[in-house]
Tab-separated table of C-alpha atoms in Angstrom:
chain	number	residue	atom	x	y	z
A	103	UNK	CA	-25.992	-10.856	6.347
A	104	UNK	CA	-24.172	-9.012	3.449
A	105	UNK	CA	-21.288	-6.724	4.751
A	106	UNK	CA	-21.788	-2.906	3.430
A	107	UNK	CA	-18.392	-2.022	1.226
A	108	UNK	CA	-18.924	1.856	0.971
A	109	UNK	CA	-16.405	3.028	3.602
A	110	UNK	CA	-13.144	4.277	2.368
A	111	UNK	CA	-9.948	5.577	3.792
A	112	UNK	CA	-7.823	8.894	2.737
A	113	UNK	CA	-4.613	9.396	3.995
A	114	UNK	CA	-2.375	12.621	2.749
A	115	UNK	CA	1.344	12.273	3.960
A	116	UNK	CA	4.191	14.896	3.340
A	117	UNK	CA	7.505	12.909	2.789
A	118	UNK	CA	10.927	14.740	1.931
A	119	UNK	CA	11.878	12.179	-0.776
A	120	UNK	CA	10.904	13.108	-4.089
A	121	UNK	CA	8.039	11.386	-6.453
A	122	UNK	CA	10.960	8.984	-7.964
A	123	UNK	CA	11.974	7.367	-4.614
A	124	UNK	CA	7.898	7.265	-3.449
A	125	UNK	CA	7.594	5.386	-6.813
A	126	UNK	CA	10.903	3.569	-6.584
A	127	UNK	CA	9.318	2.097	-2.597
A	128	UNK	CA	5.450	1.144	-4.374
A	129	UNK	CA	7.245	-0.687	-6.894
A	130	UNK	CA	10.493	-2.602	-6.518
A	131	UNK	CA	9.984	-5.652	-4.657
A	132	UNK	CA	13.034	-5.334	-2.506
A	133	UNK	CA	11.997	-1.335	-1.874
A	134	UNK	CA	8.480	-2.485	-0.775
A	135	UNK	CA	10.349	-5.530	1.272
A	136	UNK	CA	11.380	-2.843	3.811
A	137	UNK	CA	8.467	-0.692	4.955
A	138	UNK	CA	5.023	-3.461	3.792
A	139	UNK	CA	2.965	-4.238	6.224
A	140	UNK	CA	0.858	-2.234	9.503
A	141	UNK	CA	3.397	-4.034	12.575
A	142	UNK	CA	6.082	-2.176	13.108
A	143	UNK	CA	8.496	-5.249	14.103
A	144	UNK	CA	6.981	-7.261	11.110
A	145	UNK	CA	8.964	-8.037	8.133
A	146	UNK	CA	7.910	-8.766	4.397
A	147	UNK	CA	8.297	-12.330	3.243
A	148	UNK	CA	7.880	-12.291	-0.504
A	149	UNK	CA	7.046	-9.374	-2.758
A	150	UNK	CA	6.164	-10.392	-6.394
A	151	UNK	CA	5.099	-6.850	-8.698
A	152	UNK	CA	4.314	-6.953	-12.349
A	153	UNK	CA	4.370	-3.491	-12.600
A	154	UNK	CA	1.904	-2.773	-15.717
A	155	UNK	CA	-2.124	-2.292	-16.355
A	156	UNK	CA	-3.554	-5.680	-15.971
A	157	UNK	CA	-0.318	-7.031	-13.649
A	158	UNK	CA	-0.275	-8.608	-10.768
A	159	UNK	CA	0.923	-7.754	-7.248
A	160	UNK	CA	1.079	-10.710	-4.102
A	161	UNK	CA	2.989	-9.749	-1.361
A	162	UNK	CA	3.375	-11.805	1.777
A	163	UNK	CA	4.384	-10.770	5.426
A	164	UNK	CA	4.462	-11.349	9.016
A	165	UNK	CA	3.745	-9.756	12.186
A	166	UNK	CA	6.132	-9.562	14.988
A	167	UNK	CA	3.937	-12.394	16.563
A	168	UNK	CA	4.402	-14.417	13.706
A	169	UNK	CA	0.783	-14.434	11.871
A	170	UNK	CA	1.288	-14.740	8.092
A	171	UNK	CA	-0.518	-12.549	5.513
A	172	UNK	CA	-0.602	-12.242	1.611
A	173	UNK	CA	-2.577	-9.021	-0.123
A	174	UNK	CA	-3.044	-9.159	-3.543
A	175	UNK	CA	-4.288	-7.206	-6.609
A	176	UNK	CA	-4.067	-6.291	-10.238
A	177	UNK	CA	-2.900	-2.485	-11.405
A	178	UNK	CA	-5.401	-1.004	-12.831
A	179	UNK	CA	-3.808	2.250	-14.091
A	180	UNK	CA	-0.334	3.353	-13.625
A	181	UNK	CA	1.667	6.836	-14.370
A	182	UNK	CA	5.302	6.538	-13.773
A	183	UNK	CA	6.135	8.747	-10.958
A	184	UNK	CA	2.826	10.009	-10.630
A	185	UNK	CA	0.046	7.711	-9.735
A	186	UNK	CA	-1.205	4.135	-9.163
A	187	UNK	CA	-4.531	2.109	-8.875
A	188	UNK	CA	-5.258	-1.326	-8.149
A	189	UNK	CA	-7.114	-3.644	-6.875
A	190	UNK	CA	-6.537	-5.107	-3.299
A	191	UNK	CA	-7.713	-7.952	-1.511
A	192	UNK	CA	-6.748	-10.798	0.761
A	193	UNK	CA	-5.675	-14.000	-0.718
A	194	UNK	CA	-7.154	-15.904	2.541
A	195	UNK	CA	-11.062	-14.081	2.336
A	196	UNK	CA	-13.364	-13.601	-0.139
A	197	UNK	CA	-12.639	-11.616	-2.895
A	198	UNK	CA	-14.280	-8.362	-2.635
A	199	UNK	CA	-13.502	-5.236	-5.172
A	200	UNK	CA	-11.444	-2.877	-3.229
A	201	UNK	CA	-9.188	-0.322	-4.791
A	202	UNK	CA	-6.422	1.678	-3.783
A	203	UNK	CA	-5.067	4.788	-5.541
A	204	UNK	CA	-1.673	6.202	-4.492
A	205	UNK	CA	-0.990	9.470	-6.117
A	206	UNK	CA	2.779	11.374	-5.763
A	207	UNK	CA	2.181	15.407	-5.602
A	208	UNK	CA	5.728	17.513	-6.267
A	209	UNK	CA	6.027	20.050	-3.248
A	210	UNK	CA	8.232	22.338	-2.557
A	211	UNK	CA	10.327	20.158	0.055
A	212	UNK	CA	9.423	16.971	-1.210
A	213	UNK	CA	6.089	15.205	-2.012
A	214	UNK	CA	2.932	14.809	-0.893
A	215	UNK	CA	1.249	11.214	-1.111
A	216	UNK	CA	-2.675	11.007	-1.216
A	217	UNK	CA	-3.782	7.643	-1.087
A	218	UNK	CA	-7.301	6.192	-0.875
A	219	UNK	CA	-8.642	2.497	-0.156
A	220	UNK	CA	-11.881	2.354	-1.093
A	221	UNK	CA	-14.889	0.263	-0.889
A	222	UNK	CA	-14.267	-1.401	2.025
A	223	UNK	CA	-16.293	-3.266	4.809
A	224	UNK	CA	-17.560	-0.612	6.967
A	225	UNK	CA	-16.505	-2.089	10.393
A	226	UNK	CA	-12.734	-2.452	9.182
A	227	UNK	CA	-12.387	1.220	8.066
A	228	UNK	CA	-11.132	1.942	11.485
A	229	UNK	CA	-8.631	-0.922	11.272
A	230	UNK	CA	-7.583	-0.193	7.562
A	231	UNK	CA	-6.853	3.298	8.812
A	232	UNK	CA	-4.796	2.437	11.807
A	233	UNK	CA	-2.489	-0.120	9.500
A	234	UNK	CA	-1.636	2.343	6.947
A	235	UNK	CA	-1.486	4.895	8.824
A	236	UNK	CA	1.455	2.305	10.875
A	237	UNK	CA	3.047	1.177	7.347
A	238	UNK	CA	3.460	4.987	6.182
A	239	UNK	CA	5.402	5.426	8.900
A	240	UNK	CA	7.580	2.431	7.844
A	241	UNK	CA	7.546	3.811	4.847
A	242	UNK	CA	9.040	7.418	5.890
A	243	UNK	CA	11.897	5.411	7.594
A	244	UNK	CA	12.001	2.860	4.739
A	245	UNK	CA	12.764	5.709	2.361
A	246	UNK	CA	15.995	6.441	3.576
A	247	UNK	CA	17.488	3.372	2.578
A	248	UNK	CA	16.642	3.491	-0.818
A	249	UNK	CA	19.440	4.524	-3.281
């Protein structure tokens, strides 16, 4: 049976920080080490970011009850500050052509993130939203830290 890989996920989320320190957490590997991944009590293992069209992104991490994961992709277009797209998949399954785009919005108290993973297996769109939706909020406390 071939899986259907039209479903997509849009999140928009309002965070304080500015565009920089959004951009600063997508892509330093020690920024991203602090808020990847949908557990809450999971931490990132390894974080390797090429940060250019055609570079490469792997990043490993574990859940609080110790399962192992590793995400990859390749940036497919990048505006500093402003946007990124790549590809994302799982370095464990198949490959299959999904794509993410993160764009940064300036608003008036901070910025407004619009992200989209699309092309993705119908019956996980439901579990793709729930884990973002968890590492965002990572993310919002993640931000803090970040000098």
């Amino acid at each position: 049976m071939q899986k259907q890989l039209n479903s997509s996920v849009q999140i928009s989320w309002f965070y304080t920080q500015s565009p920089s320190k959004l951009w600063q957490a997508w892509t330093d590997p020690s920024a991203v080490k602090l808020w990847f991944g949908s557990d809450p009590n999971g931490k990132v293992l390894d974080a390797n970011l090429d940060v250019s069209v055609d570079g490469f992104f792997r990043v490993t991490f574990a859940n609080s009850d110790g399962a192992e994961f590793t995400c990859k992709g390749k940036y497919k277009e990048i505006e500093l500050n402003k946007m990124l797209v790549f590809t994302w998949g799982w370095e464990d399954r198949p490959a299959i052509m999904e794509l993410v785009s993160v764009n940064f919005e300036i608003e008036k108290d901070g910025t407004l993130m619009l992200f989209e993973h699309q092309n993705i297996d119908q019956n996980s769109a439901h579990n793709y939203e729930e884990g973002w939706r968890s590492t965002f909020t990572k993310l919002e406390k993640a931000l803090d830290q970040l000098s």
